[in-house]
CSV table of C-alpha atoms and ligand atoms in Angstrom, one decimal:
chain,number,residue,atom,x,y,z
A,6,MET,CA,0.0,0.0,0.0
A,7,SER,CA,1.5,3.4,-0.9
A,8,GLN,CA,1.3,6.4,1.4
A,9,PRO,CA,-1.7,5.3,3.5
A,10,VAL,CA,-3.5,7.7,5.7
A,11,ILE,CA,-4.1,6.1,9.1
A,12,LEU,CA,-6.6,7.4,11.5
A,13,VAL,CA,-6.8,6.9,15.3
A,14,PRO,CA,-10.0,8.5,16.4
A,15,THR,CA,-10.1,9.6,20.1
A,16,MET,CA,-11.9,11.9,22.4
A,17,GLY,CA,-8.7,13.0,24.1
A,18,ALA,CA,-7.7,12.3,27.7
A,19,LEU,CA,-5.2,9.9,26.2
A,20,HIS,CA,-3.9,7.1,28.3
A,21,ASP,CA,-1.7,4.0,27.6
A,22,GLY,CA,-4.5,2.3,25.8
A,23,HIS,CA,-4.5,5.2,23.2
A,24,ARG,CA,-0.7,5.0,23.1
A,25,LYS,CA,-1.0,1.4,22.0
A,26,LEU,CA,-3.4,2.4,19.2
A,27,ILE,CA,-1.2,5.3,18.0
A,28,ARG,CA,2.0,3.1,18.2
A,29,GLU,CA,0.2,0.5,16.1
A,30,GLY,CA,-0.6,3.2,13.6
A,31,ASN,CA,3.0,4.4,13.6
A,32,ALA,CA,4.2,0.8,12.9
A,33,ILE,CA,1.8,0.4,10.0
A,34,LYS,CA,2.5,3.7,8.3
A,35,GLY,CA,6.1,2.8,7.6
A,36,ASN,CA,8.1,5.6,5.9
A,37,LYS,CA,5.5,7.0,3.6
A,38,GLY,CA,2.2,7.0,5.4
A,39,THR,CA,0.6,9.7,7.5
A,40,LEU,CA,-0.7,9.0,10.9
A,41,ILE,CA,-3.5,11.3,12.1
A,42,VAL,CA,-4.9,11.3,15.6
A,43,SER,CA,-8.3,13.0,15.9
A,44,ILE,CA,-9.0,14.5,19.3
A,45,TYR,CA,-12.7,15.5,19.5
A,46,LEU,CA,-14.9,15.3,22.5
A,47,ASN,CA,-18.0,14.6,20.6
A,48,PRO,CA,-21.0,16.1,22.5
A,49,ILE,CA,-23.7,14.2,20.6
A,50,GLN,CA,-22.6,10.8,21.8
A,51,PHE,CA,-23.2,11.8,25.5
A,52,ASN,CA,-26.7,10.9,26.5
A,53,ASP,CA,-26.0,12.4,30.0
A,54,PRO,CA,-24.8,16.1,29.9
A,55,LYS,CA,-23.2,15.6,33.4
A,56,ASP,CA,-21.0,12.8,31.9
A,57,LEU,CA,-19.8,15.2,29.2
A,58,ASP,CA,-19.1,17.9,31.8
A,59,LYS,CA,-17.0,15.5,33.9
A,60,TYR,CA,-15.1,14.1,30.9
A,61,PRO,CA,-11.4,15.0,31.3
A,62,ARG,CA,-10.0,17.6,28.9
A,63,THR,CA,-6.2,17.4,28.8
A,64,PHE,CA,-5.2,18.7,25.4
A,65,ASP,CA,-1.6,19.7,26.3
A,66,THR,CA,-0.7,16.3,27.6
A,67,ASP,CA,-2.6,14.7,24.7
A,68,TYR,CA,-0.5,16.7,22.2
A,69,LYS,CA,2.7,15.4,23.9
A,70,VAL,CA,1.4,11.8,23.8
A,71,CYS,CA,0.7,12.1,20.0
A,72,GLU,CA,4.1,13.5,19.4
A,73,GLU,CA,5.9,10.9,21.5
A,74,GLU,CA,4.1,8.0,19.7
A,75,GLY,CA,4.8,9.3,16.2
A,76,ALA,CA,1.6,10.9,15.1
A,77,ASP,CA,2.1,13.2,12.1
A,78,LEU,CA,-1.0,15.3,12.5
A,79,ILE,CA,-3.6,16.0,15.2
A,80,PHE,CA,-7.1,16.8,14.0
A,81,ALA,CA,-8.8,18.7,16.8
A,82,PRO,CA,-11.9,20.6,15.4
A,83,SER,CA,-14.2,22.8,17.4
A,84,ASP,CA,-17.9,22.0,18.0
A,85,ALA,CA,-18.8,24.7,15.6
A,86,GLU,CA,-16.6,23.2,12.9
A,87,MET,CA,-18.0,19.8,13.3
A,88,TYR,CA,-21.7,20.6,13.8
A,89,LEU,CA,-23.3,23.5,12.0
A,90,ASN,CA,-26.3,25.0,13.7
A,91,SER,CA,-28.3,24.0,10.7
A,92,SER,CA,-27.2,20.4,10.6
A,93,SER,CA,-30.1,17.8,10.7
A,94,VAL,CA,-28.6,14.5,9.5
A,95,LYS,CA,-27.6,11.7,11.8
A,96,VAL,CA,-26.1,8.3,11.0
A,97,SER,CA,-27.7,5.3,12.8
A,98,GLU,CA,-27.0,1.7,13.0
A,99,ASN,CA,-30.2,-0.2,13.9
A,100,LYS,CA,-29.3,-3.8,14.8
A,101,LEU,CA,-26.1,-4.1,16.8
A,102,ALA,CA,-26.7,-0.8,18.5
A,103,ARG,CA,-29.9,-2.0,20.1
A,104,GLU,CA,-28.0,-4.3,22.4
A,105,LEU,CA,-25.8,-3.8,25.5
A,106,CYS,CA,-24.8,-0.1,25.9
A,107,GLY,CA,-27.2,0.9,23.1
A,108,SER,CA,-30.1,-0.2,25.3
A,109,LYS,CA,-28.8,1.7,28.3
A,110,ARG,CA,-27.5,4.9,26.6
A,111,PRO,CA,-30.2,6.1,24.1
A,112,GLY,CA,-28.7,8.0,21.2
A,113,HIS,CA,-25.1,7.1,22.1
A,114,PHE,CA,-24.3,5.0,19.0
A,115,ASP,CA,-26.1,7.5,16.7
A,116,GLY,CA,-23.6,10.1,18.0
A,117,VAL,CA,-20.7,7.7,17.5
A,118,CYS,CA,-21.8,6.7,14.0
A,119,THR,CA,-22.4,10.3,13.0
A,120,VAL,CA,-19.0,11.6,14.2
A,121,VAL,CA,-17.1,8.6,12.8
A,122,THR,CA,-18.7,9.1,9.4
A,123,LYS,CA,-17.8,12.7,9.5
A,124,LEU,CA,-14.2,11.9,10.4
A,125,PHE,CA,-14.0,9.3,7.7
A,126,ASN,CA,-15.3,11.8,5.1
A,127,LEU,CA,-13.0,14.6,6.3
A,128,ILE,CA,-9.8,12.6,6.7
A,129,LYS,CA,-10.4,9.9,4.1
A,130,PRO,CA,-8.2,7.3,5.9
A,131,LYS,CA,-7.2,3.9,4.3
A,132,ILE,CA,-6.9,2.4,7.8
A,133,ALA,CA,-8.7,3.3,11.0
A,134,ILE,CA,-7.7,1.9,14.4
A,135,PHE,CA,-10.1,1.2,17.3
A,136,GLY,CA,-9.7,-0.5,20.7
A,137,LYS,CA,-11.5,-3.7,21.6
A,138,LYS,CA,-12.5,-2.3,25.0
A,139,ASP,CA,-15.4,-0.6,23.1
A,140,TYR,CA,-16.2,-3.9,21.4
A,141,GLN,CA,-19.8,-3.0,20.5
A,142,GLN,CA,-18.6,0.3,19.0
A,143,LEU,CA,-16.0,-1.6,17.0
A,144,SER,CA,-18.7,-4.0,15.6
A,145,ILE,CA,-21.0,-1.1,14.7
A,146,ILE,CA,-18.2,0.7,13.0
A,147,ARG,CA,-17.3,-2.4,10.9
A,148,GLN,CA,-21.0,-2.6,9.9
A,149,LEU,CA,-21.0,1.1,9.1
A,150,VAL,CA,-17.9,0.7,6.8
A,151,THR,CA,-19.6,-2.2,5.0
A,152,ASP,CA,-23.1,-0.6,4.7
A,153,LEU,CA,-21.8,2.8,3.6
A,154,ASN,CA,-19.2,1.4,1.2
A,155,TYR,CA,-16.1,2.9,2.7
A,156,SER,CA,-12.8,1.4,1.5
A,157,ILE,CA,-11.4,1.6,5.0
A,158,GLU,CA,-9.6,-1.2,6.8
A,159,ILE,CA,-10.6,-1.3,10.4
A,160,ILE,CA,-7.9,-2.6,12.8
A,161,ALA,CA,-8.8,-3.8,16.3
A,162,ILE,CA,-6.4,-3.6,19.1
A,163,GLU,CA,-6.5,-5.6,22.4
A,164,THR,CA,-7.5,-3.8,25.5
A,165,GLN,CA,-4.7,-2.3,27.5
A,166,ARG,CA,-5.0,-3.0,31.2
A,167,GLU,CA,-3.6,-1.8,34.5
A,168,GLN,CA,-1.5,-4.3,36.4
A,169,SER,CA,-4.6,-5.0,38.4
A,170,GLY,CA,-6.5,-6.0,35.3
A,171,LEU,CA,-8.6,-2.9,35.2
A,172,ALA,CA,-9.2,-1.9,31.5
A,173,MET,CA,-7.6,1.5,30.8
A,174,SER,CA,-10.2,4.2,30.3
A,175,SER,CA,-10.3,8.0,30.4
A,176,ARG,CA,-13.0,7.5,33.0
A,177,ASN,CA,-10.7,5.7,35.4
A,178,GLU,CA,-9.4,9.2,36.3
A,179,GLN,CA,-12.8,9.8,38.0
A,180,LEU,CA,-12.2,7.0,40.5
A,181,ASN,CA,-10.5,7.5,43.9
A,182,GLU,CA,-7.7,5.1,45.0
A,183,ILE,CA,-10.0,2.7,46.8
A,184,GLU,CA,-12.5,2.6,43.9
A,185,LYS,CA,-9.7,1.9,41.5
A,186,GLU,CA,-8.3,-0.9,43.6
A,187,LYS,CA,-11.7,-2.5,44.0
A,188,SER,CA,-12.4,-2.2,40.3
A,189,SER,CA,-10.0,-5.0,39.6
A,190,VAL,CA,-12.8,-7.4,40.4
A,191,ILE,CA,-14.4,-6.6,37.0
A,192,TYR,CA,-11.6,-8.3,35.1
A,193,GLU,CA,-11.3,-11.0,37.8
A,194,ALA,CA,-14.9,-11.9,37.0
A,195,LEU,CA,-14.4,-11.7,33.3
A,196,GLU,CA,-11.4,-14.0,33.4
A,197,ALA,CA,-13.1,-16.5,35.7
A,198,MET,CA,-16.0,-16.6,33.3
A,199,ALA,CA,-13.9,-17.1,30.2
A,200,LYS,CA,-11.9,-19.8,31.9
A,201,SER,CA,-14.8,-21.7,33.5
A,202,GLY,CA,-15.6,-23.8,30.4
A,203,GLU,CA,-19.3,-23.4,31.3
A,204,SER,CA,-21.5,-23.5,28.2
A,205,LYS,CA,-24.8,-22.1,29.7
A,206,SER,CA,-24.8,-18.3,29.8
A,207,LYS,CA,-27.1,-18.3,32.8
A,208,ASN,CA,-24.6,-20.1,34.9
A,209,LEU,CA,-21.7,-18.1,33.6
A,210,ILE,CA,-23.5,-14.9,34.4
A,211,ARG,CA,-24.2,-16.2,37.9
A,212,LEU,CA,-20.5,-16.9,38.4
A,213,GLY,CA,-19.5,-13.4,37.2
A,214,LYS,CA,-22.1,-11.7,39.4
A,215,SER,CA,-21.0,-13.7,42.5
A,216,ILE,CA,-17.4,-12.4,42.0
A,217,ILE,CA,-18.4,-8.7,41.4
A,218,ASP,CA,-20.8,-8.8,44.3
A,219,LYS,CA,-17.9,-9.2,46.6
A,220,GLU,CA,-17.6,-5.4,46.1
A,221,SER,CA,-21.3,-4.7,46.0
A,222,GLN,CA,-20.8,-1.8,48.5
A,223,ILE,CA,-19.0,0.1,45.7
A,224,ILE,CA,-19.8,-1.6,42.4
A,225,GLU,CA,-23.2,-1.8,40.9
A,226,ILE,CA,-23.7,-3.9,37.7
A,227,ASP,CA,-25.5,-2.1,34.9
A,228,TYR,CA,-25.4,-5.2,32.7
A,229,LEU,CA,-23.5,-8.4,32.5
A,230,GLU,CA,-24.4,-10.4,29.3
A,231,VAL,CA,-23.1,-13.1,27.1
A,232,VAL,CA,-23.6,-12.3,23.5
A,233,ASP,CA,-22.9,-13.7,20.0
A,234,ARG,CA,-19.8,-11.9,18.7
A,235,SER,CA,-21.2,-11.6,15.2
A,236,ASN,CA,-24.4,-9.7,16.1
A,237,MET,CA,-24.2,-8.7,19.8
A,238,ALA,CA,-27.5,-10.6,20.5
A,239,LYS,CA,-27.9,-12.5,23.8
A,240,LEU,CA,-26.7,-16.1,23.7
A,241,GLU,CA,-28.2,-18.8,25.9
A,242,ILE,CA,-25.7,-21.6,25.0
A,243,ILE,CA,-22.2,-20.8,24.0
A,244,ASP,CA,-22.0,-22.7,20.8
A,245,ARG,CA,-20.3,-20.0,18.7
A,246,PRO,CA,-17.7,-17.2,19.3
A,247,ALA,CA,-19.1,-15.2,22.2
A,248,LEU,CA,-18.4,-12.1,24.1
A,249,VAL,CA,-19.0,-11.5,27.8
A,250,ALA,CA,-19.7,-7.8,28.1
A,251,ILE,CA,-20.1,-5.8,31.3
A,252,ALA,CA,-21.0,-2.3,32.4
A,253,VAL,CA,-20.8,-1.2,36.0
A,254,PHE,CA,-21.4,1.9,38.0
A,255,ILE,CA,-18.8,2.9,40.6
A,256,GLY,CA,-20.5,5.9,42.2
A,257,LYS,CA,-21.5,8.0,39.2
A,258,THR,CA,-18.7,6.6,37.0
A,259,ARG,CA,-19.7,4.1,34.4
A,260,LEU,CA,-17.1,1.6,33.2
A,261,ILE,CA,-17.3,-1.0,30.5
A,262,ASP,CA,-15.2,-4.1,29.8
A,263,ASN,CA,-15.4,-7.4,27.9
A,264,ILE,CA,-13.7,-10.7,27.2
A,265,GLU,CA,-13.9,-13.0,24.2
A,266,ILE,CA,-14.9,-16.6,24.7
A,267,ASN,CA,-13.8,-18.8,21.9
A,268,PHE,CA,-16.0,-21.7,21.0
A,269,GLU,CA,-13.9,-24.9,20.4
B,14,PAF,O1,-14.0,5.5,21.3
B,14,PAF,C1,-14.0,6.8,21.3
B,14,PAF,O2,-13.2,7.5,21.9
B,14,PAF,C2,-15.1,7.5,20.6
B,14,PAF,O3,-16.3,6.9,20.7
B,14,PAF,C3,-14.8,7.8,19.1
B,14,PAF,C4,-14.7,6.6,18.3
B,14,PAF,C5,-13.5,8.6,19.0
B,14,PAF,C6,-15.9,8.7,18.5
B,14,PAF,O4,-16.1,9.9,19.2
């Protein structure tokens, strides 16, 4: 491939998980490509305005991270540049987006699909890189690329974790030390579920809940589901590639995580 444009879309507040995505982009671009990191805190994907208010804004540090990891350009538009007052078109995905986070955060994936479509149209990448922590988002974007006939290769990168197993997220900054420490139970539960060999989702979910509930004083489960990886629909029996997906509240902070279960 000659001179590919590679896009890493982000909302800023860059952490080691983002570094991994940018580093991957840098490795792919070789000598001739251009690696663009977009930093745009997309207001229309926040169904809760308080969540948007609390979202960390750290542009100066983000700039350094992009520079250190070999980005060639940062695309950081303003709200006015992204959304004209007169704009009235949104992009929706209507199958995968109904499940999991889509059922809990109305309008969230419309906001994601709309902004990602705009970024694809403005930047015209050959390759775009997304993290597997937002697994449902990744599946929806793959669908968007197919359905809207983009010639863009989507590359998925494994979730970067703290030593404790906690998935890296910009929202982790909102946790205090105790909450952070207790949050390791999320991945503990996911790993135990993936390793259990249990084929009935009901039993698997029971196992996961029993582990998370050790910290029920601090952590409240929003959902814990076993889904078919191809369509995000609930699975009763694990007889195909599956995903365990979880969302929890720790105080007012909502965290998500997941683990793949491979069907042998
Ligand atoms: O995953 C994210 O950070 C955002 O949802 C994305 C893809 C940059 C769109 O705003």
